[in-house]
Short mmCIF file of C-alpha atoms and ligand atoms in Angstrom, two decimals:
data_model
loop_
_atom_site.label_atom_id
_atom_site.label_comp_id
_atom_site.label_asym_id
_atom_site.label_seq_id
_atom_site.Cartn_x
_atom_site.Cartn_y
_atom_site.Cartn_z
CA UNK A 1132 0.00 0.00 0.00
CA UNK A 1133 1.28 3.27 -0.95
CA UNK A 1134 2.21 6.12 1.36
CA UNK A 1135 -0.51 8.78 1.20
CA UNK A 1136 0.59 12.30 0.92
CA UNK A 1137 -1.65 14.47 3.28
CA UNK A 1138 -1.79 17.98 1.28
CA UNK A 1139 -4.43 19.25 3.86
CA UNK A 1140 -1.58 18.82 6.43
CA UNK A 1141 1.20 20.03 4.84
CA UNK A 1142 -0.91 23.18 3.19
CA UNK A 1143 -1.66 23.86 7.05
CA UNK A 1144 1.82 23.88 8.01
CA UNK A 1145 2.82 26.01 5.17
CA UNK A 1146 -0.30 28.44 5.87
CA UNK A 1147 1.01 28.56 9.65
CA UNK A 1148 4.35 29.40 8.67
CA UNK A 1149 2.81 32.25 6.35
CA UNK A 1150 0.83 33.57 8.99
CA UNK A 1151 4.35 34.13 11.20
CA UNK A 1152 5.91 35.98 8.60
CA UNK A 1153 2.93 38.13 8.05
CA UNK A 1154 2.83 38.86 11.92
CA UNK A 1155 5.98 39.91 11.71
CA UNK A 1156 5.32 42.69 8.82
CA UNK A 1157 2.60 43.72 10.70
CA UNK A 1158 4.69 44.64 14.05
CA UNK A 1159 6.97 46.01 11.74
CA UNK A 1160 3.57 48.54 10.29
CA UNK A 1161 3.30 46.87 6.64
CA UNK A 1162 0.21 44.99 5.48
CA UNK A 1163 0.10 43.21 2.99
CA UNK A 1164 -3.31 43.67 0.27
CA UNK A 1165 -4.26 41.05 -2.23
CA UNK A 1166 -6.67 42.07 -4.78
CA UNK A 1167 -9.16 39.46 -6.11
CA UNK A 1168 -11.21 39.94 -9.21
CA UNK A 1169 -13.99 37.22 -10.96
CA UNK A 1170 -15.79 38.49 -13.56
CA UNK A 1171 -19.30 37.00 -13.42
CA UNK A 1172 -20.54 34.06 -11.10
CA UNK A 1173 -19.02 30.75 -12.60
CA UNK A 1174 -19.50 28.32 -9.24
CA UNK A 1175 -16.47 26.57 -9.18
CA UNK A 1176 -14.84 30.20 -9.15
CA UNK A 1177 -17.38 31.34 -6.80
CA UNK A 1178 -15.56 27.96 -4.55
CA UNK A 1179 -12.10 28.83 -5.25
CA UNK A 1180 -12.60 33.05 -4.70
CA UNK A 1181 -14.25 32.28 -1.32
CA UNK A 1182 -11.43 29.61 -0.49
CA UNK A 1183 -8.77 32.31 -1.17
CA UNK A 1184 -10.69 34.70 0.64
CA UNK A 1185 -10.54 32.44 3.96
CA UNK A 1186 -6.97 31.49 3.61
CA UNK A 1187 -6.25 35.45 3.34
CA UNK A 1188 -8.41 36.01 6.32
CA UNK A 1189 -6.49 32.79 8.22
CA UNK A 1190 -3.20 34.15 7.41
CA UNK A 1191 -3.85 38.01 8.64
CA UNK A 1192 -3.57 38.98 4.64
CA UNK A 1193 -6.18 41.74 3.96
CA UNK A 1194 -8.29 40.49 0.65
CA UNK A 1195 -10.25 43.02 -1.76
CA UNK A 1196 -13.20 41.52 -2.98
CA UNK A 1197 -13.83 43.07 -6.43
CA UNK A 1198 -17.44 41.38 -8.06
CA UNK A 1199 -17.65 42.08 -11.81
CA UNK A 1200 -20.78 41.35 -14.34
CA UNK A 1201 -20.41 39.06 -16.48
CA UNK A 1202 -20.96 41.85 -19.17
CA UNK A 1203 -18.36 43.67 -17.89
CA UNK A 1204 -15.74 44.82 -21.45
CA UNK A 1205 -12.14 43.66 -21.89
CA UNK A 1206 -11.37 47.53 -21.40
CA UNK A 1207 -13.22 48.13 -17.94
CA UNK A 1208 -11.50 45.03 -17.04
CA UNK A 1209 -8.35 45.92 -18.13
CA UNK A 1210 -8.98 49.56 -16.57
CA UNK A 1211 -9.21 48.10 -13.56
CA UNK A 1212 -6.67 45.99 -13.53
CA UNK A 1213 -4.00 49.08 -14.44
CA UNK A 1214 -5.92 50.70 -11.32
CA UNK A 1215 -4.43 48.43 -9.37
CA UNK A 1216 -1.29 48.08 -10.49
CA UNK A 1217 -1.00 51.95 -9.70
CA UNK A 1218 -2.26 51.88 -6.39
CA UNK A 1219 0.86 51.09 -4.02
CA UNK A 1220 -1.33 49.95 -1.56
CA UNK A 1221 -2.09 46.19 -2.99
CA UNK A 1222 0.70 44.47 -3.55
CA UNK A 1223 -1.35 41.35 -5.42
CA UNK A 1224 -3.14 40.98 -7.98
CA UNK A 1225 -5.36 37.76 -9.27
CA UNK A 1226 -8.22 37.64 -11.84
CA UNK A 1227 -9.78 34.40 -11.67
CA UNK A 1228 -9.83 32.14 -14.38
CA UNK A 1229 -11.45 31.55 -17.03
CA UNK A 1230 -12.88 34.66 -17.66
CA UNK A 1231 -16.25 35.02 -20.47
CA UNK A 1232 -15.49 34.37 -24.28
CA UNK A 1233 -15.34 37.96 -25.01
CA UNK A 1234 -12.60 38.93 -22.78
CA UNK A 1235 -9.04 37.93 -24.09
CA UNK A 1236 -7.28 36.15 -20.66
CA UNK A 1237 -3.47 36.82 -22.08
CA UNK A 1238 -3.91 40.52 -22.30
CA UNK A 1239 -5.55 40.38 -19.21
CA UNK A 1240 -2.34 38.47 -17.72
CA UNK A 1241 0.14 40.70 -19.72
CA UNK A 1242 -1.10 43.56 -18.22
CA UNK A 1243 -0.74 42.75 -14.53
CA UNK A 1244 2.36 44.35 -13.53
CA UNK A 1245 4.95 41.45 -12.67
CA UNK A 1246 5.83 42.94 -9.80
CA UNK A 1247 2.18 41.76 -8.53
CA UNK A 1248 1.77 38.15 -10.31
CA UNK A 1249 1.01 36.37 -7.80
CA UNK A 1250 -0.59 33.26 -9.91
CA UNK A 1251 2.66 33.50 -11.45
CA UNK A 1252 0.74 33.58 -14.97
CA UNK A 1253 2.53 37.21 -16.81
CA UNK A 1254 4.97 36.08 -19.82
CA UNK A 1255 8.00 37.63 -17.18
CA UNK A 1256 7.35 35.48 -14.28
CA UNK A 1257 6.97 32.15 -17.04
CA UNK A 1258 10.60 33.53 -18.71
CA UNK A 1259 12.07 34.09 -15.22
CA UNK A 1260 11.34 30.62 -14.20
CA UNK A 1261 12.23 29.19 -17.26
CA UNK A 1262 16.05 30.88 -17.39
CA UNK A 1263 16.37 30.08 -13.51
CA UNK A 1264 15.77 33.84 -12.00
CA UNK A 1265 13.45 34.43 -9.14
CA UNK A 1266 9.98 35.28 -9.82
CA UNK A 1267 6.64 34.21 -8.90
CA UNK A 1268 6.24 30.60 -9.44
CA UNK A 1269 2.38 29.63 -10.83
CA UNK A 1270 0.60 27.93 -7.72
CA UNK A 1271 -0.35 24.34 -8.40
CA UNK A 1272 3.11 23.22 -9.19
CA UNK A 1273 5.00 25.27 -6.43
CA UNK A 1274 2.73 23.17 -4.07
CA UNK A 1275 3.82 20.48 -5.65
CA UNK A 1276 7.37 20.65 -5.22
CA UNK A 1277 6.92 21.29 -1.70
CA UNK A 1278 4.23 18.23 -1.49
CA UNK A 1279 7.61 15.69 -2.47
CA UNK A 1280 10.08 18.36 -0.10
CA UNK A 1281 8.05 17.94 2.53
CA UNK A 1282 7.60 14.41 2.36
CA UNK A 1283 11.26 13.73 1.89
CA UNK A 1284 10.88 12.25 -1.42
CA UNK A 1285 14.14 13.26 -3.78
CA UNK A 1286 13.63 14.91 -7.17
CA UNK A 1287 16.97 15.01 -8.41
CA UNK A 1288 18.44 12.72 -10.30
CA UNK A 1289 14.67 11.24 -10.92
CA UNK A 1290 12.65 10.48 -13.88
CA UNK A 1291 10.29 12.59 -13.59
CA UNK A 1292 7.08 12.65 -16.07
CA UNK A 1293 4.37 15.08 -16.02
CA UNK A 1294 1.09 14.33 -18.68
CA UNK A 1295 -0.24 17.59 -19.50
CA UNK A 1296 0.98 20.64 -21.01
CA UNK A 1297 -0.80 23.27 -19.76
CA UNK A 1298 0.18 27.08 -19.12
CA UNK A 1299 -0.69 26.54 -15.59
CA UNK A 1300 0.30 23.18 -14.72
CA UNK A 1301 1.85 21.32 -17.14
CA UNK A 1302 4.90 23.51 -18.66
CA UNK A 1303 5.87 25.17 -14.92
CA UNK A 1304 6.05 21.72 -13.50
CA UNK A 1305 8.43 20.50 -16.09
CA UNK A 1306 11.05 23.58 -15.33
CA UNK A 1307 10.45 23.48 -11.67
CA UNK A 1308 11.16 19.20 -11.63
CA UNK A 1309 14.09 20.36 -13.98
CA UNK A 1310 15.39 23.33 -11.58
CA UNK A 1311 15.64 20.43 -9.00
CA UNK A 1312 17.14 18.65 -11.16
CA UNK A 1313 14.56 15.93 -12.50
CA UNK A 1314 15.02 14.11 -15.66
CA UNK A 1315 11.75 15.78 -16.92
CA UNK A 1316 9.42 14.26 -19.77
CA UNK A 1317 6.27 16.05 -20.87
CA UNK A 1318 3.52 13.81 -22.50
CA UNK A 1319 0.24 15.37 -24.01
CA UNK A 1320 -2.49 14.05 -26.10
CA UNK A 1321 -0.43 13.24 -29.14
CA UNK A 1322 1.83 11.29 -27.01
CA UNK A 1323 2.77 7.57 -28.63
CA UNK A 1324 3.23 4.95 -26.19
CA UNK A 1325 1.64 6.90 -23.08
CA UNK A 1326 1.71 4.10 -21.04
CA UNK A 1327 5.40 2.60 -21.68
CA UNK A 1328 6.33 6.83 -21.14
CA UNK A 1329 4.50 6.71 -17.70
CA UNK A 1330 5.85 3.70 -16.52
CA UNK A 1331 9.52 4.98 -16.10
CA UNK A 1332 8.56 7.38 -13.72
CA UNK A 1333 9.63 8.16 -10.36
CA UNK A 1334 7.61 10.91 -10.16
CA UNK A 1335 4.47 10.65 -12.68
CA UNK A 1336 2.21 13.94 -12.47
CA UNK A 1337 -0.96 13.73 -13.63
CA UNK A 1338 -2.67 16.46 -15.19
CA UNK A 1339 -4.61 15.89 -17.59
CA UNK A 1340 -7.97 16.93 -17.18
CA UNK A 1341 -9.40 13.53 -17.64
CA UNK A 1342 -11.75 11.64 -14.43
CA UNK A 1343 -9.66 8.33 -13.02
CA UNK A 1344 -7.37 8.35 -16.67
CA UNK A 1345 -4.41 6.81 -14.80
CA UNK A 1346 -4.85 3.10 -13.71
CA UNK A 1347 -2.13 0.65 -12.29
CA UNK A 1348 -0.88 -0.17 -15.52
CA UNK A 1349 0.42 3.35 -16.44
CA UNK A 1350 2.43 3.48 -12.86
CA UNK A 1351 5.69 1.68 -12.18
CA UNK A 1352 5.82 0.04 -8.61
CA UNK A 1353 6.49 2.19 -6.13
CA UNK A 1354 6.71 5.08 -7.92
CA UNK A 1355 5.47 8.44 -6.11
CA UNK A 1356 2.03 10.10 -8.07
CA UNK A 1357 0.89 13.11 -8.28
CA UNK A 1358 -2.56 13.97 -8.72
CA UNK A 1359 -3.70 17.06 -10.27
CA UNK A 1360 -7.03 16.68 -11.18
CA UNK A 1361 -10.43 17.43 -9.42
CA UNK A 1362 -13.53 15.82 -11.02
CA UNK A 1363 -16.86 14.77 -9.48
CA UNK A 1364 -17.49 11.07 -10.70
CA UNK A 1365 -20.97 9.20 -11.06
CA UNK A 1366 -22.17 9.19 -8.06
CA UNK A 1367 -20.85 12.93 -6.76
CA UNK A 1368 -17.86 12.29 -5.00
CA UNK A 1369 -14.51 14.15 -5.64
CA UNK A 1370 -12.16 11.97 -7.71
CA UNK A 1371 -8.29 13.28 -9.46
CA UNK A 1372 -7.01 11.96 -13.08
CA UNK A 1373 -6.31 8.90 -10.94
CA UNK A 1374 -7.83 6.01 -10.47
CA UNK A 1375 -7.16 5.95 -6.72
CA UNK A 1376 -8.12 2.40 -5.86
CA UNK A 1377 -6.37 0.98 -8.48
CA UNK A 1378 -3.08 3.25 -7.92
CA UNK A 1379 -2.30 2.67 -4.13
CA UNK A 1380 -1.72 -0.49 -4.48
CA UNK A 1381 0.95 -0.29 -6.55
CA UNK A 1382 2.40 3.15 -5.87
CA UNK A 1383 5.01 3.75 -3.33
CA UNK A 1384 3.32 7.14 -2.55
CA UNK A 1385 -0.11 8.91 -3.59
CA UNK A 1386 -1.67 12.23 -2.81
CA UNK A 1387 -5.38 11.97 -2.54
CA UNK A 1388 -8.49 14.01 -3.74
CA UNK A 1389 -9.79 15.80 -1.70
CA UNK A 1390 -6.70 16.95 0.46
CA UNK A 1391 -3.65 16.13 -1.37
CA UNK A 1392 -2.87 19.34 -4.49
CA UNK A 1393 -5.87 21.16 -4.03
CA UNK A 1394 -5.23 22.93 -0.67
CA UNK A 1395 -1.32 23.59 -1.51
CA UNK A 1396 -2.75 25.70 -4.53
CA UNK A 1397 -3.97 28.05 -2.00
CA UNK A 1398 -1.34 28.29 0.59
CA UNK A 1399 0.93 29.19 -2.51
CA UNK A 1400 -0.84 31.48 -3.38
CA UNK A 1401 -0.58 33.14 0.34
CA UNK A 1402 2.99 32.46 0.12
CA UNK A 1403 2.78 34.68 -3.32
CA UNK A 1404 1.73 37.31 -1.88
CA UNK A 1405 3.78 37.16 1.27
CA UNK A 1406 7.02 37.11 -1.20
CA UNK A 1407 5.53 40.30 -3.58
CA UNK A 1408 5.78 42.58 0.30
CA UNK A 1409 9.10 40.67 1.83
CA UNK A 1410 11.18 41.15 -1.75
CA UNK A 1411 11.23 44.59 -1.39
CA UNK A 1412 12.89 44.58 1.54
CA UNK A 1413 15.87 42.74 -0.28
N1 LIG B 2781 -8.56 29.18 -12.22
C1 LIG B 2781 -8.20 27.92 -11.92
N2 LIG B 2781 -7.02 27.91 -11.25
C2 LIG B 2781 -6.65 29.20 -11.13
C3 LIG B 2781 -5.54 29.84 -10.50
O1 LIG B 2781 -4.63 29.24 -9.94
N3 LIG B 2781 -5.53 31.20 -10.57
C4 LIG B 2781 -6.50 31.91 -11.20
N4 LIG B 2781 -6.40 33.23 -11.24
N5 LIG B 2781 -7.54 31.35 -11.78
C5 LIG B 2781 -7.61 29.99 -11.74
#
């Protein structure tokens, strides 16, 4: 049976040690202000803006709740958006995702001043990760990384394969496995030979956006794997791109869903906006 990987308790410990810091700004006089903006009322973002909105609360981080239409323009949107990058008072920004059809999400992203990015999402922070330069680090996969820290399992040196290629997941988990110094594959839906790619792994991440896709046969045993996804199967209940049941028994470690990448998402995201105040100091 594998060794589960308990996200909700390693999100808390990261969340405590977030809270410290911010205690300490504060006896020191400097809040720190994230800005959060959803543009109409999709319910999963509804979910996820209220989630952020607690952690911020838990953490002594001061959110501003900004509720837009869902006619709301690109321009009033983006007019907004270089309101706050003005106003030295917030020091992050985040515009939840997706956003309607009629609003373009990269110029959105481009025009969130870097120094803000605390999704990590603006072409500067992708570049600065990619070359190796500090910069904010997208959230899912910076949870990630500290999911295998924090559980002592070694990157380096590892084959590492992540299935999925996306802006958010996908491409920033293949540079930050290669920063520690993974042997990184990517594999996406053209892929030959998915499951003889998979089964090298060390470290398999799974994001690809598909319920329970990854069964035993796409895992080598004991392999550590990662689970990305968040789907609700037949019957309601919260299941990841892997097939759980079928998984832990061969895996040598699993994270779960619910409680194993979801809640690092948000505690990286507090540690995002943590960094944006305690980097000027530097
Ligand atoms: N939608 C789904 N995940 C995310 C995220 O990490 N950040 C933002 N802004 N939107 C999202």
């Amino acid at each position: 049976m594998a060794y589960i990987i308990d996200g909700k308790r390693i999100s808390g410990e990261i969340k405590d040690e977030v809270k410290e810091r911010v205690e300490r700004l504060k006896a020191q006089g400097r809040e720190i202000r994230l800005a959060v903006v959803q543009v109409g009322s999709d319910p999963a973002s509804t979910v996820y803006v209220g989630n952020k909105k607690k952690a911020c609360d838990y953490v002594g981080i001061c959110s501003l709740a900004y509720e837009l239409p869902e006619e709301t323009t690109e321009d009033e949107l983006l007019a907004l958006v270089e309101k706050l990058n003005e106003d030295d008072s917030v020091n992050g920004i985040l515009v939840q995702l997706p956003l309607p059809v009629h609003i373009r999400e990269d110029k959105i992203i481009e025009t969130i001043s870097p120094k803000k990015d605390v999704d990590g999402f603006h072409p500067q922070s992708v570049g600065a990760l990619s070359i190796g330069r500090e910069g904010f680090v997208s959230c899912t996969p910076a949870g990630i990384i500290e999911l295998l820290k924090r559980s002592g399992i070694e990157i380096a040196g590892k084959e590492c394969v992540v299935v999925g290629r996306s802006n958010i997941v996908g491409k920033p988990m293949s540079m930050l496995l290669l920063r520690e110094n993974g042997t990184v594959t990517v594999c996406h839906s053209k892929t030959k030979n998915l499951k003889e790619v998979t089964k090298r792994a060390d470290i398999l991440v799974a994001a690809i956006g598909k319920p329970r896709f990854i069964t035993e046969e796409y895992v080598k045993p004991g392999a550590c794997v990662i689970d990305v996804g968040i789907h609700r199967n037949e019957n309601n209940k919260l299941c990841g791109d892997v097939d759980f049941e079928r998984v832990e028994s061969v895996a040598g470690a699993i994270t779960p869903v619910p409680g194993g990448v979801g809640p690092m998402t948000i505690s990286m995201l507090m540690y995002n906006c943590l960094w944006a105040v305690e980097r000027e100091y530097k």
